[in-house]
Structure formats: C-alpha cells, structure tokens
Amino acid sequence: MAETTNEIYRTMDLALRIGELLLSSGAGASDVKAQMENVAYACGLRGSTSDVTFTELAMSHQARSDEPALIQLRQVRYRQVDFGDLTQVDHLVRDLLAGRVTREEAATRLKRITSTGHSRPKWSVTLGLGVMGAGIGMVLAGDWVVIGIAFVGSVGVDVIQRYMSRRRWPVFYQQVAGGLFATLLAAGIAKAGLDVAPSRVITASIVLLLAGVSFLGAVQDALTGFPLTSGARILEAVIATAGAIAGVSGGLTLARVLHIGLGTLDPGSVRFADLPMLAIGGALTAAAYAFSSYVPYRALLPIAVIGALAMAVYDLAANNRVGTNWASGVAAVVIGVVSWAVSGRARVPALVVVTAAIVPLLPGLSIYRGLALFGAGESSGLLALANAAAILIALSSGVLLGQYIAQPLKREARRLESRLSGPRLVGPLSARAPHLRRRKRAPE
C-alpha cells in the first residue's frame, strides 16, 4: 500500500498521464478509466476512483473516512494521433501490471515516450496519406489516371492542413480548406477536359477528412455509460465532418459560378470495383492509413489483410441485397472479431487495428453524393447525407459488437464485472487478473 501522501500523488500522477495519452489518441472513456485504475492498483494504491470527461481527467483517493480525500486533475491537450506512442504505452501498462517495472521506471519510460518525436518523417506520412487516397480511388473502380489524381489530392489536403495547423487555425477551418481544395482540384480536371469522374477524385480526397476515430470513440462511450464524453466527442466529430462538407459544398458552388460542370450523382448509379480490385484497394488504404498514423511496421501487413477481408465481406453482403448500411455493419463486425486475435499477435492495441481497417468503409461517396444532389436542387441529397451518418454509426457499433463477441469471458473477468464497462480496445482487462492466474497455479 502507498503509505505517504507524496507516494499517493506520484501514483495518481502516473495514472493521469497515462490516461491523458490514451484519451488524446482516441481511446474510449471506459478504456481510459480502467487503465488508470489498473495503474493505481499495480502501484499499490487501493480504493482509488477516477473520472473521465472530454477534456479533463480526475483521480481521488481517501485513505480513511475521517480524512479529506486527495484529488488530482489533469487537462487533456489533444495532439496528432500517434499509434506508435499508444502501442508503447499499452506495453508499459502491461509491464507495470506484470511487475516487470516499478512505478519510477514506468514514469521515466512514459516521459521518454511523450517527449520523443514521431518515428517517421513528415514527408513519409504525407506520401502515405497519398497512397491511402490512391487506394480509395481503386475501391471506386478508378483507372490509373483517377488513382494518380487521388494521390495528388490527398497529398495536397495533408499539406494544406499541416500548414494551417502550424499557424494554429481551428480544425473546422482546416477541414473546410481540405474539402475546398479537393473539389477545386476536381473542377480543374473537369475544365481541362480529362476523361475522369470528378466524384471519384473528391471522394478519395475527403475520406482523409472524415472523423472515423472520433465517431468510433464516441459510440463506444455512448454504449459503455459515458454520455457526457460521448456527446462531446460526437459534437467534435460532427463539427469536423461539417467543415469537410462545407468545403466541398463551397467548391461545388464556386465551380457552378465558373460554369464548370462536375455533374451530379444518381444514388443508384455508383459502381464499386470488382472484388479483386476492391480487396486490393481496401488493403492498400488500410495499410497506408496505419503507416501515416505511426503504427509499428509489424502490424501493417495484418492490417492490410483485415482491410481486404472487410471489403470482401462488404461486397458479398451488398451484392446479396443486404443494403449499404447493413453491409457496412457486417463488415465492421468482422473487423472487430478478427482484430481481437490479430492485435495480440501483432502486439498492438485492438484500437489501432480496427481504426485503420474501417477507413476504406468510411462513407465519403455518400457525403459527396448528398452534396451534389443538393447543389442540383434535389431533396434526395438529405437522404444521402442521412445515409452517410447511418453508415458511420453502423461501422462504429459494428466494430464494438465484434469486440464483444471476440473477447473471451474469463472467470476472473466475471468476478470483476462491476469494474468493467465494456470490451477493452486498449490495455488489459484488469490489474488483478494476473494475480488470480498465479494464485491458481500455485502448489497446494
């Protein structure tokens, strides 16, 4: 047991710093709360409580009923998502729970993780995002010209957003600029007379702008009993997506003023690639996004395989008249189930795998379709945007359902059911589980 006030504060500070990095990297509030309490338990602090909101973490401990509680707060400062750092922190928590490192060693490792820069240069990340756009172009049955232009569009969006981020522009305006650039690029191609479908170029470019990570965390929080954090995350995701929509809408309006015809989309006329190209495009998109998010190299191939599998499942379901929403949900469930086993073998958190694997399924096409129909004065554009929102919900809830199905219900997890509020996408189930297993193996 931690015996002094100073030791208690040291333990809570370590737990809060770990929770801050997990929350800023997109982990759900239930995962963050569980790992904060696991860290405290592993460091000898019993009876601590923690609370998670969108921008603040709190932890308290009351040694005796006649003594005041010790409370620490920490503000969450969001930064660029780095799944490499997230993976290292996940390993750090597991080492701490297993007793392989002390609290002081864990604090030193954490400081080294947070103070070290990204593991890859920025130019390689930008190229990776370009490859992701090219993969989306393949998914949409684009030819090599479309794939090349989609690569350029995604690179351009990332360069613009990095420039604006360095000058501390709010995310909303970064999203507007990205959507505007993608649409104007398509307008320029149409004006040049190239035989390229502008919708594919715009769709491939704006997938980068869709808030897949935020929606995944928001739905997980809503399903696991954190409505306040869920509402804040949903609002953040909606504002970010609204920025992308505003940018695309502005680009379509400007193109119309300049008498550049980008065409409209009939909801039933969209054609995806055939299965082999669809699977290759899904694999390339998922692996490229993972690379750009600093996922360790050892996990890129498994993520690519899961991305290809998800697109194959989606194609099979969609061709059997299941519907786009249900096809997306079924593919997301498969991602959730498979990622549970793959993440353990690749030694990365499940959150890393599922986030990258769902990127090819994000509804960029539905968003563009809705905006194009709106621009043509068609009321069905609202239905297309509502369909995009339904796809995002299906993807997020499907991934979590897959995790619920995949995670084994062990005896020690049942005993600690009150401490668990859902499947863990980051970190182990509980700090006490290893102790129970060792006790079971001990000789009589």
PDB file of C-alpha atoms in Angstrom, residues 53-54 214-215 217-223 225-239:
ATOM      1  CA  THR A  53     -14.625  13.699 -19.326  1.00  0.00           C
ATOM      2  CA  PHE A  54     -13.812  15.003 -22.761  1.00  0.00           C
ATOM      3  CA  SER A 214     -13.825  10.343 -33.169  1.00  0.00           C
ATOM      4  CA  PHE A 215     -17.010   8.543 -34.155  1.00  0.00           C
ATOM      5  CA  GLY A 217     -14.689   6.586 -29.587  1.00  0.00           C
ATOM      6  CA  ALA A 218     -17.997   8.445 -29.288  1.00  0.00           C
ATOM      7  CA  VAL A 219     -20.120   5.364 -29.966  1.00  0.00           C
ATOM      8  CA  GLN A 220     -18.017   3.290 -27.563  1.00  0.00           C
ATOM      9  CA  ASP A 221     -18.525   5.904 -24.838  1.00  0.00           C
ATOM     10  CA  ALA A 222     -22.267   6.009 -25.502  1.00  0.00           C
ATOM     11  CA  LEU A 223     -22.547   2.221 -25.257  1.00  0.00           C
ATOM     12  CA  GLY A 225     -22.045   4.524 -19.903  1.00  0.00           C
ATOM     13  CA  PHE A 226     -20.154   7.781 -20.557  1.00  0.00           C
ATOM     14  CA  PRO A 227     -22.824  10.019 -22.127  1.00  0.00           C
ATOM     15  CA  LEU A 228     -21.073  13.320 -21.367  1.00  0.00           C
ATOM     16  CA  THR A 229     -17.833  12.341 -23.067  1.00  0.00           C
ATOM     17  CA  SER A 230     -19.767  10.672 -25.875  1.00  0.00           C
ATOM     18  CA  GLY A 231     -21.786  13.810 -26.534  1.00  0.00           C
ATOM     19  CA  ALA A 232     -18.664  15.972 -26.629  1.00  0.00           C
ATOM     20  CA  ARG A 233     -16.899  13.589 -28.985  1.00  0.00           C
ATOM     21  CA  ILE A 234     -19.905  13.364 -31.273  1.00  0.00           C
ATOM     22  CA  LEU A 235     -20.068  17.152 -31.388  1.00  0.00           C
ATOM     23  CA  GLU A 236     -16.363  17.311 -32.238  1.00  0.00           C
ATOM     24  CA  ALA A 237     -16.783  14.711 -34.983  1.00  0.00           C
ATOM     25  CA  VAL A 238     -19.870  16.450 -36.372  1.00  0.00           C
ATOM     26  CA  ILE A 239     -18.095  19.819 -36.485  1.00  0.00           C
TER      27      ILE A 239
END
